[in-house]
Amino acid sequence: MKLLTLNFLTCAVKTCKTQPSSFPLHPRDAELEIIEAELNLPFLRNILPRLMWEDICSVARELGLPALPAIAPIPADLLAAPLDPSTTTGGAEQEPSQTARDLHRVLLETCIQEGKLVCGCCGHEYAVKEGVANFLLPGHLV
Amino acid sequence: MSDSNTQGADYEAQHVHSVYEEIASHFSSTRYKPWPIVERFLKEQPDGAVGADVGCGNGKYLAVNKKVFIVGSDRSTNLIKIAKQHAPHSTLVADNLSLPHPPGTFDFAISIAVIHHLSTPARRIEAVKAVFDILRRPSSSGSKDGGKALIYVWALEQKDSRRGWDEGHKQDVMVPWVLKQKKEKKPRKKQGGVSSDVEAGEDEESKGDKTFLRYYHLYKKGELEQDIQEAGGVVSESGYEKDNWWAIASPCNI
Ligand SMILES: [Zn+2]
């Protein structure tokens, strides 16, 4: 499961969903794997305003990943500075910046393969196996 | 959970969930062509929109638009293992009545051939409501629309289909799925009397095959719109396509 998914996940228990402490879920005993994917600059730019930046930073920290910038990047940060400023108006292929590459690596290529996702509100643990998180609840929590 | 709700859940566990788990790979091999209205809805979404595919099955709709980000969920682990391959999207195992998403998250959602598997009226309305709950709310000033959902259910009125159901028939039915026994490859002979539109493996049982029955509630005309209204939604567009009722709806601004 790619880390970007955590931006859209919370606890499946109804009473938790409205509690701020249920977001984000906390990875525990996580085995990470890099699954390479093609970097898609427009996709990154479009997804940028949807990111709960502080929460993503805290998840990255919990997983022991290299620190992300403290302030959320803006679209312009995703583009590499052109080598020759006179060529910028050509509308040619734009190159991703290091920030874009880092973001792509963390959000779309870093995957939790095994481990748990833990709710900070009720403490329920959701298992991740073979890269698939399972949110089915035991009967008493439904 | 009330008694009838528990019974509904138990019933679906036996007559829906366990069946899909068993037939996942065969079912998936027959489900690859997207329905036109679903395809259109997904392609209409602006680049970078974030959506949910609730009951995504083998993930066939995750392949339609790679410029949006979709979180697909299904109750069947075996179907999700198949759905997993579709970049850039994400998939997970979840129950559609207990979705693991913060309320008001998504710009759009699809629920294709899912709600008709719930076995009581209250649970079907709850399932529609669960889809609305995860959609972006409209702003109170009316300046920004709420998220949109496309919901598809099987129709009772399909007298020209090979099932032949129509108005006035029973709405709660068990539908067979025949899991074919693997045989050595031989040229296939057409059997007399088998109509040509029989989807391979879905109805005909021969020796060694195993038949599974899935529960369906067949929707009659107007019923989907009614469920949507009861769930607090507003229908913006609806219609009938190839044996199914569909509707596009948004959560109400309350
Ligand atoms: Zn919780």
Coordinates of C-alpha atoms and ligand atoms in Angstrom, one line a residue:
Chain A
M1 CA 0.0 0.0 0.0
K2 CA 1.5 3.3 -1.1
L3 CA 1.9 6.0 1.5
L4 CA -0.3 8.4 -0.4
T5 CA -3.3 6.2 0.6
L6 CA -2.9 7.2 4.2
N7 CA -3.8 10.7 3.3
F8 CA -7.4 9.4 2.6
L9 CA -7.7 6.8 5.4
T10 CA -9.0 6.8 8.9
C11 CA -10.4 4.3 11.4
A12 CA -13.4 2.3 10.1
V13 CA -15.1 2.4 13.5
K14 CA -18.0 4.9 13.2
T15 CA -17.4 6.7 16.5
C16 CA -13.7 7.3 15.7
K17 CA -14.2 8.9 12.3
T18 CA -15.2 12.3 13.7
Q19 CA -12.4 12.3 16.3
P20 CA -9.3 14.2 15.2
S21 CA -7.0 11.6 16.9
S22 CA -8.1 8.9 14.4
F23 CA -6.2 10.7 11.6
P24 CA -3.7 9.8 10.3
L25 CA -3.4 6.1 11.1
H26 CA -0.1 5.1 12.6
P27 CA 2.0 2.5 10.9
R28 CA 3.5 -0.1 13.3
D29 CA 6.0 -2.9 12.7
A30 CA 6.0 -1.8 9.0
E31 CA 8.0 -3.5 6.4
L32 CA 8.5 -1.0 3.6
E33 CA 9.3 -1.7 0.0
I34 CA 10.1 0.6 -2.8
I35 CA 8.0 -0.2 -5.8
E36 CA 9.2 1.9 -8.7
A37 CA 6.6 3.8 -10.7
E38 CA 6.9 6.4 -13.4
L39 CA 7.0 9.9 -12.1
N40 CA 3.9 11.8 -13.4
L41 CA 4.4 15.5 -12.9
P42 CA 0.9 16.7 -13.6
F43 CA -0.5 14.1 -11.3
L44 CA 1.8 15.2 -8.5
R45 CA 0.9 18.9 -9.1
N46 CA -2.8 18.1 -9.0
I47 CA -2.6 15.9 -5.9
L48 CA -0.6 18.5 -4.0
P49 CA -3.4 20.7 -2.7
R50 CA -5.1 17.5 -1.3
L51 CA -2.2 16.5 1.0
M52 CA -2.6 16.9 4.7
W53 CA 1.0 18.0 4.8
E54 CA 1.8 17.9 8.5
D55 CA 0.2 14.5 8.8
I56 CA 2.2 13.1 6.0
C57 CA 5.4 14.5 7.6
S58 CA 4.5 12.8 10.8
V59 CA 3.9 9.5 9.2
A60 CA 7.2 9.8 7.3
R61 CA 8.9 10.5 10.6
E62 CA 7.2 7.6 12.3
L63 CA 8.5 5.3 9.5
G64 CA 12.0 6.7 9.9
L65 CA 12.1 8.2 6.4
P66 CA 14.2 11.2 5.4
A67 CA 12.6 14.4 6.7
L68 CA 10.2 16.2 4.3
P69 CA 10.2 20.0 4.0
A70 CA 8.4 21.5 6.9
I71 CA 6.3 23.7 4.7
A72 CA 4.1 22.1 2.0
P73 CA 5.6 22.5 -1.4
I74 CA 3.7 24.6 -3.9
P75 CA 3.4 23.6 -7.6
A76 CA 6.3 25.8 -8.7
D77 CA 8.6 23.8 -6.3
L78 CA 8.0 20.7 -8.4
L79 CA 9.8 22.0 -11.5
A80 CA 13.5 22.0 -11.9
A81 CA 15.0 25.4 -12.6
P82 CA 15.8 25.6 -16.3
L83 CA 19.4 25.4 -17.3
D84 CA 19.0 28.1 -19.9
P85 CA 16.4 30.7 -19.0
S86 CA 15.9 31.6 -22.6
T87 CA 14.3 28.2 -23.3
T88 CA 11.5 28.5 -20.8
T89 CA 8.9 29.9 -23.2
G90 CA 9.2 26.9 -25.5
G91 CA 6.7 24.9 -23.5
A92 CA 9.0 21.9 -23.9
E93 CA 9.1 19.0 -21.4
Q94 CA 9.4 20.3 -17.9
E95 CA 11.8 18.5 -15.7
P96 CA 10.9 17.5 -12.2
S97 CA 12.8 19.1 -9.4
Q98 CA 14.4 17.2 -6.5
T99 CA 11.4 18.1 -4.4
A100 CA 9.1 16.4 -7.0
R101 CA 11.4 13.3 -7.0
D102 CA 11.4 13.1 -3.2
L103 CA 7.6 13.5 -3.0
H104 CA 7.1 10.8 -5.7
R105 CA 9.4 8.5 -3.9
V106 CA 7.7 8.9 -0.5
L107 CA 4.0 9.1 -1.6
L108 CA 3.9 6.8 -4.6
E109 CA 6.8 4.4 -4.5
T110 CA 7.2 3.8 -0.8
C111 CA 4.8 1.0 0.1
I112 CA 3.9 -0.7 3.3
Q113 CA 4.0 -4.4 2.5
E114 CA 3.5 -6.0 5.9
G115 CA 2.6 -4.5 9.3
K116 CA -0.2 -2.7 11.0
L117 CA -2.1 0.5 10.9
V118 CA -3.1 1.7 14.3
C119 CA -6.0 4.1 15.2
G120 CA -4.8 6.8 17.6
C121 CA -8.3 7.1 19.0
C122 CA -9.5 3.5 19.8
G123 CA -6.2 1.7 19.3
H124 CA -7.6 -0.8 16.9
E125 CA -5.0 -2.4 14.6
Y126 CA -5.6 -3.0 10.9
A127 CA -3.3 -5.6 9.4
V128 CA -1.4 -5.0 6.2
K129 CA -0.5 -8.3 4.4
E130 CA 1.2 -8.6 1.0
G131 CA 0.7 -4.9 0.5
V132 CA -3.1 -5.0 1.2
A133 CA -4.6 -3.2 4.2
N134 CA -7.6 -5.0 5.7
F135 CA -10.3 -2.8 7.3
L136 CA -12.9 -5.4 8.0
L137 CA -14.0 -5.0 11.6
P138 CA -14.8 -7.8 14.1
G139 CA -18.6 -8.0 14.8
H140 CA -18.5 -6.1 18.1
L141 CA -16.9 -3.0 16.6
V142 CA -19.4 -2.7 13.7
Chain B
M1 CA -26.5 -3.5 15.7
S2 CA -30.2 -4.4 15.6
D3 CA -31.3 -8.0 15.2
S4 CA -32.5 -7.6 11.6
N5 CA -29.3 -5.8 10.8
T6 CA -27.2 -8.6 12.2
Q7 CA -29.3 -11.1 10.3
G8 CA -28.8 -9.1 7.1
A9 CA -25.1 -9.0 7.7
D10 CA -24.9 -12.7 8.4
Y11 CA -27.0 -13.5 5.3
E12 CA -24.8 -11.4 3.1
A13 CA -21.7 -13.0 4.5
Q14 CA -23.0 -16.3 3.4
H15 CA -24.8 -15.5 0.1
V16 CA -22.6 -12.6 -1.2
H17 CA -19.2 -12.3 0.4
S18 CA -18.1 -15.9 0.6
V19 CA -19.3 -16.5 -3.0
Y20 CA -17.2 -13.7 -4.4
E21 CA -14.2 -14.9 -2.5
E22 CA -14.6 -18.4 -4.1
I23 CA -15.3 -17.2 -7.6
A24 CA -12.9 -14.2 -7.6
S25 CA -10.5 -15.2 -10.3
H26 CA -13.1 -16.7 -12.7
F27 CA -15.5 -13.7 -12.1
S28 CA -12.6 -11.3 -12.8
S29 CA -11.8 -13.0 -16.1
T30 CA -15.3 -12.2 -17.3
R31 CA -15.3 -8.5 -16.1
Y32 CA -13.1 -6.4 -18.1
K33 CA -15.2 -4.1 -20.3
P34 CA -16.2 -0.9 -18.6
W35 CA -19.8 0.2 -19.0
P36 CA -20.1 3.4 -21.1
I37 CA -21.8 5.6 -18.6
V38 CA -19.3 4.7 -15.9
E39 CA -16.5 5.3 -18.3
R40 CA -17.9 8.7 -19.2
F41 CA -18.4 9.7 -15.6
L42 CA -14.8 8.8 -14.7
K43 CA -13.4 10.6 -17.7
E44 CA -15.4 13.8 -16.9
Q45 CA -13.6 14.2 -13.6
P46 CA -11.0 17.0 -13.6
D47 CA -7.4 16.0 -13.5
G48 CA -6.2 15.5 -9.9
A49 CA -9.7 14.8 -8.6
V50 CA -9.7 12.2 -5.8
G51 CA -12.3 9.5 -5.8
A52 CA -13.5 6.3 -4.2
D53 CA -14.6 3.1 -6.0
V54 CA -16.7 1.4 -3.3
G55 CA -17.0 -2.3 -4.1
C56 CA -14.3 -2.1 -6.9
G57 CA -14.2 -5.8 -7.5
N58 CA -11.3 -6.7 -9.8
G59 CA -10.7 -3.0 -10.3
K60 CA -11.8 -2.8 -13.9
Y61 CA -12.8 0.9 -13.5
L62 CA -9.4 1.8 -12.0
A63 CA -7.9 1.5 -15.5
V64 CA -10.2 4.2 -17.1
N65 CA -8.6 7.5 -15.9
K66 CA -5.0 7.7 -14.7
K67 CA -5.2 11.5 -14.2
V68 CA -7.4 11.1 -11.1
F69 CA -6.6 9.2 -7.9
I70 CA -9.0 6.5 -6.8
V71 CA -9.0 4.5 -3.6
G72 CA -10.8 1.3 -4.5
S73 CA -12.2 -1.0 -1.8
D74 CA -13.9 -4.3 -1.8
R75 CA -14.9 -6.9 0.8
S76 CA -13.2 -9.7 -1.1
T77 CA -9.5 -10.0 -0.4
N78 CA -9.1 -12.2 -3.5
L79 CA -10.7 -9.6 -5.8
I80 CA -8.5 -6.9 -4.2
K81 CA -5.4 -8.9 -4.9
I82 CA -6.4 -8.7 -8.6
A83 CA -7.4 -5.0 -8.4
K84 CA -4.0 -4.1 -6.8
Q85 CA -2.1 -3.8 -10.1
H86 CA -3.7 -0.5 -11.3
A87 CA -1.4 2.4 -10.9
P88 CA -1.6 5.2 -9.7
H89 CA -4.6 4.1 -7.7
S90 CA -4.8 2.3 -4.3
T91 CA -6.9 -0.6 -3.2
L92 CA -7.8 -2.0 0.2
V93 CA -10.2 -4.5 1.8
A94 CA -13.2 -2.9 3.6
D95 CA -16.9 -3.3 4.2
N96 CA -19.0 -0.7 2.3
L97 CA -21.0 0.0 5.5
S98 CA -17.8 0.7 7.5
L99 CA -15.6 2.6 5.1
P100 CA -12.2 3.7 6.5
H101 CA -12.3 7.3 5.1
P102 CA -12.7 10.6 6.8
P103 CA -16.1 12.1 6.1
G104 CA -16.3 14.6 3.3
T105 CA -13.0 13.5 1.6
F106 CA -13.7 12.6 -2.0
D107 CA -14.6 14.7 -5.1
F108 CA -16.4 11.7 -6.6
A109 CA -17.3 8.1 -5.9
I110 CA -18.7 5.2 -7.9
S111 CA -20.7 2.3 -6.6
I112 CA -21.2 -0.1 -9.4
A113 CA -23.2 -3.3 -8.9
V114 CA -22.8 -3.2 -5.2
I115 CA -25.9 -1.8 -3.4
H116 CA -28.2 -4.6 -4.9
H117 CA -26.2 -7.2 -2.8
L118 CA -27.6 -5.8 0.5
S119 CA -30.5 -7.8 1.8
T120 CA -32.8 -5.4 3.6
P121 CA -34.2 -1.9 2.6
A122 CA -32.5 -0.3 5.6
R123 CA -29.1 -1.7 4.8
R124 CA -29.4 -0.6 1.1
I125 CA -30.2 3.0 2.2
E126 CA -27.3 2.8 4.7
A127 CA -25.0 1.7 1.9
V128 CA -26.0 4.7 -0.3
K129 CA -25.6 7.0 2.7
A130 CA -22.1 5.6 3.3
V131 CA -21.2 6.7 -0.2
F132 CA -22.5 10.2 0.4
D133 CA -20.7 10.4 3.8
I134 CA -17.3 10.2 2.2
L135 CA -18.1 12.8 -0.5
R136 CA -17.1 16.4 -0.2
R137 CA -20.0 18.5 1.3
P138 CA -21.4 21.4 -0.7
S139 CA -20.4 24.8 0.8
S140 CA -23.3 26.4 2.7
S141 CA -23.0 29.5 0.5
G142 CA -23.6 27.3 -2.5
S143 CA -20.4 28.5 -4.2
K144 CA -18.9 25.0 -4.3
D145 CA -20.8 21.8 -5.3
G146 CA -20.7 18.7 -3.3
G147 CA -18.9 15.6 -4.5
K148 CA -20.8 13.4 -7.0
A149 CA -21.6 9.7 -6.9
L150 CA -22.5 7.4 -9.7
I151 CA -24.6 4.4 -8.4
Y152 CA -25.5 1.4 -10.5
V153 CA -27.8 -1.4 -9.6
W154 CA -29.4 -4.3 -11.4
A155 CA -32.8 -3.7 -12.8
L156 CA -36.0 -5.8 -12.3
E157 CA -37.2 -4.7 -15.7
Q158 CA -35.0 -6.7 -18.2
K159 CA -37.4 -8.8 -20.1
D160 CA -35.1 -8.9 -23.1
S161 CA -32.2 -10.3 -21.2
R162 CA -31.6 -14.0 -20.9
R163 CA -32.8 -13.8 -17.3
G164 CA -36.1 -12.5 -18.5
W165 CA -37.2 -10.8 -15.3
D166 CA -39.7 -8.0 -15.6
E167 CA -42.1 -5.7 -13.7
G168 CA -44.2 -7.6 -11.2
H169 CA -41.6 -10.4 -10.7
K170 CA -40.0 -11.2 -7.4
Q171 CA -37.3 -8.6 -6.5
D172 CA -35.2 -10.7 -4.1
V173 CA -33.5 -13.5 -6.1
M174 CA -30.6 -15.9 -5.9
V175 CA -28.5 -15.9 -9.1
P176 CA -26.3 -18.8 -10.0
W177 CA -22.6 -18.5 -10.9
V178 CA -21.2 -21.7 -12.4
L179 CA -17.5 -22.3 -11.7
K180 CA -16.3 -24.3 -14.6
Q181 CA -14.2 -27.4 -14.0
K182 CA -11.0 -27.1 -16.0
K183 CA -11.1 -29.4 -19.0
E184 CA -8.5 -30.4 -21.6
K185 CA -8.9 -28.1 -24.5
K186 CA -11.2 -29.4 -27.2
P187 CA -12.8 -27.5 -30.0
R188 CA -16.1 -26.2 -28.5
K189 CA -19.3 -27.4 -29.9
K190 CA -22.4 -25.3 -29.7
Q191 CA -25.1 -27.2 -28.0
G192 CA -28.6 -27.0 -29.4
G193 CA -31.0 -24.8 -27.6
V194 CA -28.4 -22.7 -25.8
S195 CA -29.0 -19.1 -26.8
S196 CA -26.0 -17.3 -28.1
D197 CA -25.9 -14.6 -25.5
V198 CA -25.1 -17.0 -22.6
E199 CA -22.1 -15.6 -20.9
A200 CA -19.6 -18.5 -20.7
G201 CA -19.7 -19.9 -17.2
E202 CA -22.4 -17.9 -15.7
D203 CA -25.4 -20.2 -16.1
E204 CA -24.8 -23.6 -17.7
E205 CA -23.6 -26.3 -15.4
S206 CA -22.1 -29.5 -16.7
K207 CA -20.4 -32.4 -14.9
G208 CA -17.8 -31.4 -12.3
D209 CA -18.8 -27.8 -12.3
K210 CA -19.7 -26.0 -9.1
T211 CA -22.7 -23.7 -8.8
F212 CA -22.7 -20.8 -6.4
L213 CA -25.7 -18.7 -5.6
R214 CA -25.5 -15.0 -5.1
Y215 CA -28.2 -12.9 -3.5
Y216 CA -29.5 -9.9 -5.4
H217 CA -32.2 -7.3 -4.8
L218 CA -33.5 -6.3 -8.3
Y219 CA -34.4 -2.6 -8.4
K220 CA -37.6 -1.5 -9.9
K221 CA -38.1 1.8 -11.7
G222 CA -37.8 4.8 -9.4
E223 CA -36.5 2.7 -6.5
L224 CA -32.9 3.8 -6.7
E225 CA -33.9 7.5 -6.8
Q226 CA -36.0 6.8 -3.7
D227 CA -33.2 5.2 -1.8
I228 CA -30.9 8.1 -2.7
Q229 CA -33.4 10.6 -1.4
E230 CA -33.9 8.6 1.8
A231 CA -30.1 8.6 2.2
G232 CA -30.0 12.4 2.0
G233 CA -28.9 12.8 -1.6
V234 CA -30.1 14.7 -4.6
V235 CA -30.3 13.1 -8.0
S236 CA -28.9 15.2 -10.8
E237 CA -29.2 12.6 -13.6
S238 CA -30.5 9.1 -13.8
G239 CA -31.4 6.4 -16.4
Y240 CA -31.4 2.9 -17.5
E241 CA -28.6 1.2 -19.3
K242 CA -28.4 -2.5 -20.3
D243 CA -30.5 -4.1 -17.6
N244 CA -29.3 -1.6 -14.9
W245 CA -30.7 1.5 -13.3
W246 CA -28.1 4.2 -12.6
A247 CA -28.1 7.6 -11.0
I248 CA -25.7 10.5 -10.4
A249 CA -26.3 12.1 -7.1
S250 CA -24.8 14.5 -4.5
P251 CA -25.1 14.8 -0.8
C252 CA -27.8 17.3 0.3
N253 CA -26.6 20.6 1.6
I254 CA -27.7 20.3 5.3
Ligands
ZN1 ZN -10.5 3.8 15.9

